[in-house]
Amino acid sequence: TIRLETLFSPADDCWQKIASMLKSARRSVDICVFTITDDRVASQILDAHRRGVAVRVISDNDKAHDLGSDTERMAAAGIPLKVDAKPNHMHHKFAIFDRSRLLTGSYNWTRSAAEYNEENIVVSEDARLSARFTAHFEQLWEEIA
């Protein structure tokens, strides 16, 4: 049986699910999100990095330098970060934990998403889905200068 979980914001505390998945990561976390401005999530990303988890982040250039963006703080901490600067947006919102658990959905990693917006996340332990998203992450990682 494949374990699936679906959460909806603002009622289901999506940010806490992301934080708990970051806390439980042991080997790697690949994050590909349009924007990260929720400091509670960013703190868990930084904690994972400090614990020795191999963290990589891809974000979009139009959001990476927004007020409140946490990407510069992550880069300063030594987290490998790539910012997509193509004319169209890198609008993904997914993360792969230990290459085996996938979190995806419409949920932006922002305080507004946590408190106000109607958004969702889906968590899956389906190995095929995780592999597909991992392959796409690797493709983007190679394409972005």
N, CA and C of each residue as an Amber inpcrd file, in Angstrom:
protein
   435
   0.8380000  -1.1810000   0.0000000   0.0000000   0.0000000   0.0000000
   0.8820000   1.2440000   0.0000000   0.5700000   2.1700000  -0.8910000
   1.3090000   3.4360000  -0.9700000   0.6270000   4.4460000  -0.0580000
   1.4240000   5.0620000   0.7860000   0.8890000   6.0500000   1.7230000
   0.7500000   7.3960000   1.0180000  -0.4490000   7.9670000   1.0800000
  -0.7430000   9.2870000   0.5310000  -1.3900000  10.1300000   1.6090000
  -1.1080000  11.4150000   1.5670000  -1.7250000  12.3430000   2.5130000
  -1.9970000  13.6480000   1.7800000  -3.1330000  14.2450000   2.0390000
  -3.4900000  15.5210000   1.4250000  -3.8630000  16.5060000   2.5210000
  -3.3190000  17.7210000   2.4140000  -3.6310000  18.7770000   3.3680000
  -4.0480000  20.0260000   2.6010000  -4.9130000  20.8200000   3.2380000
  -5.3960000  22.0550000   2.6390000  -5.1320000  23.2170000   3.5910000
  -4.6070000  24.3090000   3.0390000  -4.4290000  25.5060000   3.8600000
  -5.6340000  26.4160000   3.6440000  -5.9160000  27.2690000   4.6240000
  -5.1120000  27.4530000   5.8240000  -5.4500000  26.4920000   6.9670000
  -6.4540000  25.6740000   6.8530000  -6.9420000  24.8830000   7.9880000
  -5.9720000  23.7990000   8.4610000  -5.2300000  23.1660000   7.5680000
  -4.4750000  21.9590000   7.9240000  -3.0120000  22.1870000   8.3070000
  -2.5880000  23.4130000   8.4870000  -1.2030000  23.6740000   8.8860000
  -0.1920000  23.0090000   7.9590000  -0.2980000  23.3110000   6.6750000
   0.6150000  22.7610000   5.6770000   2.0710000  23.0520000   6.0230000
   2.3350000  24.2450000   6.5280000   3.7220000  24.5970000   6.8420000
   4.3000000  23.6470000   7.8840000   3.4570000  23.1890000   8.8250000
   3.9480000  22.2640000   9.8500000   4.2740000  20.9010000   9.2510000
   3.5290000  20.4820000   8.2420000   3.8300000  19.2220000   7.5580000
   5.1830000  19.3310000   6.8530000   5.4090000  20.4530000   6.1710000
   6.6960000  20.6610000   5.5120000   7.8140000  20.6510000   6.5540000
   7.6090000  21.3630000   7.6560000   8.6140000  21.4250000   8.7210000
   8.9040000  20.0350000   9.2880000   7.8740000  19.2300000   9.5050000
   8.0960000  17.8980000  10.0710000   8.8270000  16.9940000   9.0870000
   8.5530000  17.1440000   7.8050000   9.2720000  16.3490000   6.8010000
  10.7400000  16.7710000   6.7380000  10.9970000  18.0650000   6.8760000
  12.3790000  18.5390000   6.9190000  13.0950000  17.9940000   8.1580000
  12.3990000  17.9710000   9.2860000  12.9950000  17.4590000  10.5290000
  13.3330000  15.9730000  10.4160000  12.5090000  15.2270000   9.6900000
  12.7230000  13.7730000   9.6110000  13.6680000  13.3710000   8.4810000
  14.0570000  14.2950000   7.6180000  14.9860000  13.9640000   6.5280000
  16.3280000  13.5590000   7.1030000  16.9140000  12.5100000   6.5390000
  18.1900000  12.0020000   7.0380000  19.3340000  12.1950000   6.0490000
  19.0590000  12.0600000   4.7520000  20.1460000  12.0920000   3.7670000
  20.0830000  13.2870000   2.8210000  18.8890000  13.5590000   2.2780000
  18.8180000  14.6060000   1.2600000  17.4390000  15.2470000   1.2240000
  17.4390000  16.5220000   0.8040000  16.1980000  17.2480000   0.5230000
  16.4610000  18.1010000  -0.7050000  15.7050000  17.8430000  -1.7550000
  15.7620000  18.6620000  -2.9660000  14.4700000  19.4640000  -3.0270000
  14.6060000  20.7910000  -2.9970000  13.4600000  21.7030000  -2.9210000
  13.4040000  22.5160000  -4.1990000  12.2460000  22.5080000  -4.8440000
  12.0480000  23.2550000  -6.0840000  10.7480000  24.0370000  -5.9310000
  10.8740000  25.2880000  -5.4790000   9.6900000  26.0890000  -5.1870000
   9.8490000  27.5090000  -5.7290000   8.7330000  28.0750000  -6.1190000
   8.6810000  29.4180000  -6.6760000   9.2380000  30.4470000  -5.7060000
   8.8600000  30.3230000  -4.4340000   9.3110000  31.2940000  -3.4380000
   9.3050000  30.6710000  -2.0470000  10.2040000  31.1280000  -1.1960000
  10.2450000  30.7120000   0.2130000  10.3570000  31.9890000   1.0480000
   9.2760000  32.3190000   1.7520000   9.2950000  33.4980000   2.6250000
   8.8130000  33.1860000   4.0390000   8.3840000  31.9470000   4.2890000
   7.9200000  31.5890000   5.6200000   9.1440000  31.2040000   6.4510000
   9.5260000  32.0720000   7.3880000  10.7250000  31.8610000   8.1940000
  10.6740000  30.5640000   8.9980000   9.4790000  30.1080000   9.3380000
   9.3580000  28.8590000  10.1090000   9.8270000  27.6760000   9.2660000
   9.5160000  27.6970000   7.9860000   9.9660000  26.6460000   7.0710000
  11.4520000  26.8290000   6.7680000  11.8570000  28.0630000   6.5020000
  13.2660000  28.3410000   6.2040000  14.1690000  27.8960000   7.3510000
  13.7320000  28.0880000   8.5800000  14.5210000  27.6650000   9.7340000
  14.7390000  26.1550000   9.7360000  13.7230000  25.4130000   9.3460000
  13.8600000  23.9540000   9.2950000  14.7670000  23.5180000   8.1400000
  14.7460000  24.2650000   7.0460000  15.6690000  23.9840000   5.9330000
  17.1020000  24.1800000   6.4140000  17.3410000  25.2910000   7.0940000
  18.6800000  25.5820000   7.6230000  19.0980000  24.5460000   8.6700000
  18.1720000  24.1290000   9.5240000  18.4800000  23.1050000  10.5240000
  18.8740000  21.7860000   9.8540000  18.1360000  21.3930000   8.8200000
  18.4680000  20.1580000   8.1010000  19.8840000  20.2380000   7.5350000
  20.2040000  21.3730000   6.9370000  21.5530000  21.5880000   6.3900000
  22.6030000  21.4640000   7.4970000  22.3530000  22.0820000   8.6350000
  23.3000000  22.0200000   9.7640000  23.4630000  20.6030000  10.3100000
  22.4200000  19.7690000  10.1940000  22.4910000  18.3680000  10.6330000
  23.2650000  17.4960000   9.6580000  23.6490000  18.0560000   8.5270000
  24.4000000  17.2840000   7.5430000  23.5570000  16.6970000   6.4300000
  22.2700000  17.0500000   6.3770000  21.4140000  16.6150000   5.2760000
  21.8370000  17.3940000   4.0310000  21.9740000  16.7090000   2.9040000
  22.3440000  17.3640000   1.6410000  21.1130000  18.0880000   1.0950000
  21.0630000  19.3900000   1.2870000  19.9250000  20.2060000   0.8640000
  20.3140000  20.9810000  -0.3900000  19.4310000  20.9740000  -1.3820000
  19.5890000  21.8160000  -2.5730000  18.2640000  22.5330000  -2.8110000
  18.3610000  23.7810000  -3.2940000  17.1590000  24.5880000  -3.5110000
  17.2030000  25.1990000  -4.9090000  16.0730000  25.1050000  -5.6010000
  15.8600000  25.8260000  -6.8640000  14.6930000  26.7680000  -6.6270000
  14.8680000  28.0400000  -7.0310000  13.8000000  29.0250000  -6.8970000
  13.7530000  29.8910000  -8.1550000  12.8220000  30.8120000  -8.1930000
  12.6410000  31.6780000  -9.3630000  13.2600000  33.0480000  -9.1030000
  13.8740000  33.6240000 -10.1210000  14.5570000  34.9150000  -9.9420000
  13.5960000  36.0510000  -9.5710000  12.3660000  36.0080000 -10.0410000
  11.4330000  37.0970000  -9.7260000  11.0360000  37.0910000  -8.2580000
  11.2220000  35.9730000  -7.5720000  10.8520000  35.8850000  -6.1590000
  12.0640000  35.7840000  -5.2380000  13.1980000  35.3500000  -5.7600000
  14.3750000  35.1220000  -4.9210000  14.8510000  36.3920000  -4.2210000
  14.5860000  37.5400000  -4.8240000  15.0720000  38.7940000  -4.2450000
  13.9480000  39.6470000  -3.6630000  12.7410000  39.0560000  -3.5380000
  11.6170000  39.7680000  -2.9200000  11.9110000  40.0350000  -1.4470000
  11.2600000  41.0630000  -0.9380000  11.3220000  41.3490000   0.4890000
  10.8310000  40.1130000   1.2400000  11.6080000  39.6480000   2.1820000
  11.2200000  38.4870000   2.9690000  11.6850000  37.1580000   2.4100000
  12.2640000  37.1580000   1.2120000  12.7490000  35.9030000   0.6450000
  13.8820000  35.3560000   1.4990000  13.8590000  34.0570000   1.7140000
  14.8660000  33.4170000   2.5550000  15.9910000  32.7700000   1.7530000
  15.9790000  32.8950000   0.4350000  16.9740000  32.2010000  -0.3800000
  18.3910000  32.7340000  -0.1520000  18.5400000  34.0350000   0.0200000
  19.8870000  34.5810000   0.2470000  20.4650000  34.0790000   1.5630000
  19.6100000  33.9670000   2.5830000  20.0400000  33.4400000   3.8740000
  20.5090000  31.9870000   3.7430000  19.8070000  31.2150000   2.9240000
  20.1940000  29.8240000   2.6950000  21.5280000  29.7440000   1.9630000
  21.6730000  30.5500000   0.9260000  22.9280000  30.5580000   0.1730000
  24.0880000  30.9690000   1.0750000  23.8650000  31.9610000   1.9280000
  24.9140000  32.4240000   2.8470000  25.3030000  31.3320000   3.8360000
  24.3720000  30.4240000   4.1420000  24.6500000  29.3170000   5.0630000
  25.3550000  28.1620000   4.3620000  25.5320000  28.2730000   3.0440000
  26.2310000  27.2320000   2.2980000  25.3300000  26.2180000   1.6270000
  24.0350000  26.4700000   1.6040000  23.1080000  25.5660000   0.9140000
  23.2260000  25.8230000  -0.5830000  23.4870000  24.7860000  -1.3800000
  23.5160000  24.9700000  -2.8350000  22.1610000  25.4870000  -3.3250000
  22.1960000  26.5970000  -4.0510000  20.9830000  27.2850000  -4.4970000
  21.1370000  27.6640000  -5.9550000  20.1150000  27.3760000  -6.7400000
  20.0830000  27.8290000  -8.1230000  18.8110000  28.6370000  -8.3230000
  18.9610000  29.7580000  -9.0120000  17.8350000  30.6530000  -9.2630000
  17.5920000  30.6950000 -10.7600000  16.3940000  30.3050000 -11.1480000
  16.0190000  30.2800000 -12.5620000  15.7860000  31.7030000 -13.0420000
  16.5130000  32.1060000 -14.0860000  16.3940000  33.4790000 -14.5940000
  15.7970000  33.5140000 -15.9950000  15.1820000  32.4320000 -16.4260000
  14.5360000  32.4310000 -17.7490000  13.3540000  33.4010000 -17.7210000
  12.9290000  33.8620000 -18.8990000  11.8350000  34.8370000 -18.9410000
  10.5220000  34.3220000 -18.3340000  10.2770000  33.0240000 -18.4370000
   9.0640000  32.4550000 -17.8390000   9.3830000  31.9880000 -16.4230000
   8.3460000  31.8750000 -15.6180000   8.5490000  31.5070000 -14.2130000
   8.8550000  30.0290000 -14.0210000   9.7370000  29.7380000 -13.0810000
   9.9180000  28.4010000 -12.5470000   8.9110000  28.3600000 -11.3990000
   7.7450000  27.8280000 -11.6720000   6.5970000  27.9710000 -10.7750000
   6.3030000  26.7030000  -9.9820000   7.2170000  25.7430000 -10.0120000
   7.0020000  24.4960000  -9.2800000   6.9050000  24.7370000  -7.7790000
   6.2860000  23.7670000  -7.1290000   6.2210000  23.7350000  -5.6670000
   6.3060000  22.2730000  -5.2650000   7.5450000  21.7570000  -5.2070000
   7.7050000  20.3750000  -4.7790000   9.0250000  20.1960000  -4.0430000
   9.0820000  19.1260000  -3.2680000  10.3150000  18.7550000  -2.5710000
  10.3620000  17.2450000  -2.4660000  11.5810000  16.7070000  -2.5620000
  11.7970000  15.2770000  -2.4330000  12.6990000  15.0690000  -1.2200000
  12.2520000  14.2290000  -0.2960000  12.9540000  13.9710000   0.9540000
  13.5550000  12.5730000   0.9080000  14.8720000  12.4880000   1.0820000
  15.5850000  11.2080000   1.0750000  15.2870000  10.3910000  -0.1810000
  15.0150000  11.0880000  -1.2660000  14.7360000  10.4740000  -2.5710000
  13.5980000   9.4560000  -2.5320000  12.7530000   9.5330000  -1.5030000
  11.6960000   8.5270000  -1.3790000  10.3270000   9.0930000  -1.0200000
  10.2990000  10.3240000  -0.5120000   9.0210000  10.9340000  -0.1330000
   8.8730000  12.2400000  -0.8870000   7.7330000  12.4150000  -1.5050000
   7.4480000  13.5890000  -2.3300000   6.3920000  14.4510000  -1.6700000
   6.6110000  15.7570000  -1.6800000   5.6160000  16.7280000  -1.2530000
   5.4140000  17.6720000  -2.4330000   4.1770000  17.8320000  -2.8730000
   3.8840000  18.7150000  -3.9960000   2.4830000  19.2840000  -3.8320000
   2.1220000  20.2260000  -4.6880000   0.7950000  20.8380000  -4.6460000
   0.8770000  22.3030000  -5.0090000  -0.1900000  23.0130000  -4.7780000
  -0.2390000  24.4340000  -5.1240000   0.3900000  25.3160000  -4.0500000
   0.7020000  24.7350000  -2.9010000   1.1110000  25.4890000  -1.7240000
   2.4270000  26.2380000  -1.9430000   2.3630000  27.5680000  -1.8320000
   3.5720000  28.3950000  -1.8220000   4.1440000  28.3800000  -0.4180000
   5.4560000  28.3860000  -0.3020000   6.1050000  28.2840000   1.0110000
   6.2060000  29.6710000   1.6340000   5.0250000  30.2770000   1.8600000
   4.9230000  31.6500000   2.3530000   3.9920000  31.7090000   3.5620000
   4.0980000  32.7780000   4.3250000   3.2170000  32.9940000   5.4690000
   1.7820000  33.2200000   4.9840000   1.6100000  33.8920000   3.8480000
   0.2560000  34.1060000   3.3000000  -0.4260000  32.7870000   2.9770000
   0.3340000  31.8490000   2.4080000  -0.2380000  30.5360000   2.0960000
  -0.6520000  29.8290000   3.3820000   0.1830000  29.9510000   4.4100000
  -0.0970000  29.2760000   5.6750000  -1.3260000  29.8520000   6.3730000
  -1.5220000  31.1640000   6.2600000  -2.5520000  31.8130000   7.0700000
  -3.8180000  32.2080000   6.3220000  -3.7220000  32.4150000   5.0110000
  -4.8740000  32.9890000   4.3050000  -5.3130000  32.2440000   3.0510000
  -4.3630000  31.8270000   2.2300000  -4.6930000  31.3230000   0.8960000
  -5.3050000  29.9300000   0.9210000  -6.1350000  29.6670000  -0.0750000
  -6.6670000  28.3220000  -0.3090000  -5.6330000  27.5940000  -1.1590000
  -4.8910000  26.7020000  -0.5420000  -3.8300000  25.9750000  -1.2360000
  -3.8190000  24.5360000  -0.7510000  -2.9790000  23.7020000  -1.3530000
  -2.9420000  22.2960000  -0.9720000  -1.5570000  21.7090000  -1.1080000
  -1.3320000  20.6230000  -0.3700000  -0.1560000  19.7900000  -0.5810000
  -0.5910000  18.3280000  -0.5820000   0.1540000  17.5430000  -1.3280000
  -0.0180000  16.1000000  -1.3650000   1.3320000  15.4970000  -1.0210000
   1.3320000  14.5420000  -0.1030000   2.5500000  13.8320000   0.2800000
   2.3890000  12.3950000  -0.1860000   3.4140000  11.8960000  -0.8640000
   3.3670000  10.5410000  -1.4020000   4.6720000   9.8110000  -1.1200000
   4.5520000   8.5350000  -0.8490000   5.7260000   7.6790000  -0.7160000
   5.8220000   6.7280000  -1.9000000   5.1650000   7.0750000  -3.0010000
   5.2240000   6.2830000  -4.2270000   6.6140000   6.4610000  -4.8560000
   7.3610000   5.3750000  -4.9470000   8.7350000   5.4320000  -5.4600000
   8.7920000   5.9360000  -6.9020000   7.8040000   5.5720000  -7.7080000
   7.7980000   6.0200000  -9.1140000   7.5960000   7.5230000  -9.2110000
   6.6930000   8.0620000  -8.4050000   6.4810000   9.5140000  -8.4140000
   7.7260000  10.2420000  -7.9240000   8.2950000   9.7720000  -6.8280000
   9.5090000  10.4050000  -6.3070000  10.6270000  10.3740000  -7.3380000
  10.7800000   9.2490000  -8.0280000  11.8300000   9.1280000  -9.0510000
  11.5920000  10.0990000 -10.2000000  10.3540000  10.2600000 -10.6090000
  10.0240000  11.1740000 -11.7120000  10.3390000  12.6170000 -11.3180000
   9.9370000  13.0160000 -10.1230000  10.2220000  14.3690000  -9.6540000
  11.7220000  14.5660000  -9.4340000  12.4120000  13.5550000  -8.9370000
  13.8620000  13.6480000  -8.7600000  14.5420000  13.8580000 -10.1120000
  14.1130000  13.1190000 -11.1210000  14.6950000  13.2750000 -12.4640000
  14.4580000  14.6840000 -12.9930000  13.2720000  15.2190000 -12.7610000
  12.9870000  16.5790000 -13.2270000  13.8240000  17.6000000 -12.4630000
  13.9720000  17.3890000 -11.1530000  14.8170000  18.2790000 -10.3640000
  16.2410000  18.2700000 -10.9210000  16.7770000  17.0790000 -11.1800000
  18.1500000  16.9640000 -11.7010000  18.2870000  17.6660000 -13.0450000
  17.2680000  17.5370000 -13.8960000  17.2780000  18.2120000 -15.2020000
  17.3270000  19.7160000 -15.0270000  16.4820000  20.2500000 -14.1570000
  16.4750000  21.6890000 -13.8940000  17.8080000  22.1330000 -13.2910000
  18.3430000  21.3430000 -12.3670000  19.6000000  21.6670000 -11.6970000
  20.7140000  21.8220000 -12.7290000  20.7280000  20.9390000 -13.7230000
  21.7570000  20.9900000 -14.7730000  21.5160000  22.1640000 -15.7340000
  20.2580000  22.4650000 -16.0250000  19.9290000  23.5300000 -16.9980000
  20.2090000  24.9260000 -16.4580000  20.0160000  25.1230000 -15.1620000
  20.1410000  26.4560000 -14.5860000  21.6090000  26.7350000 -14.3210000
  22.0870000  27.8380000 -14.8810000  23.5200000  28.1770000 -14.7690000
  23.9140000  28.4880000 -13.3520000
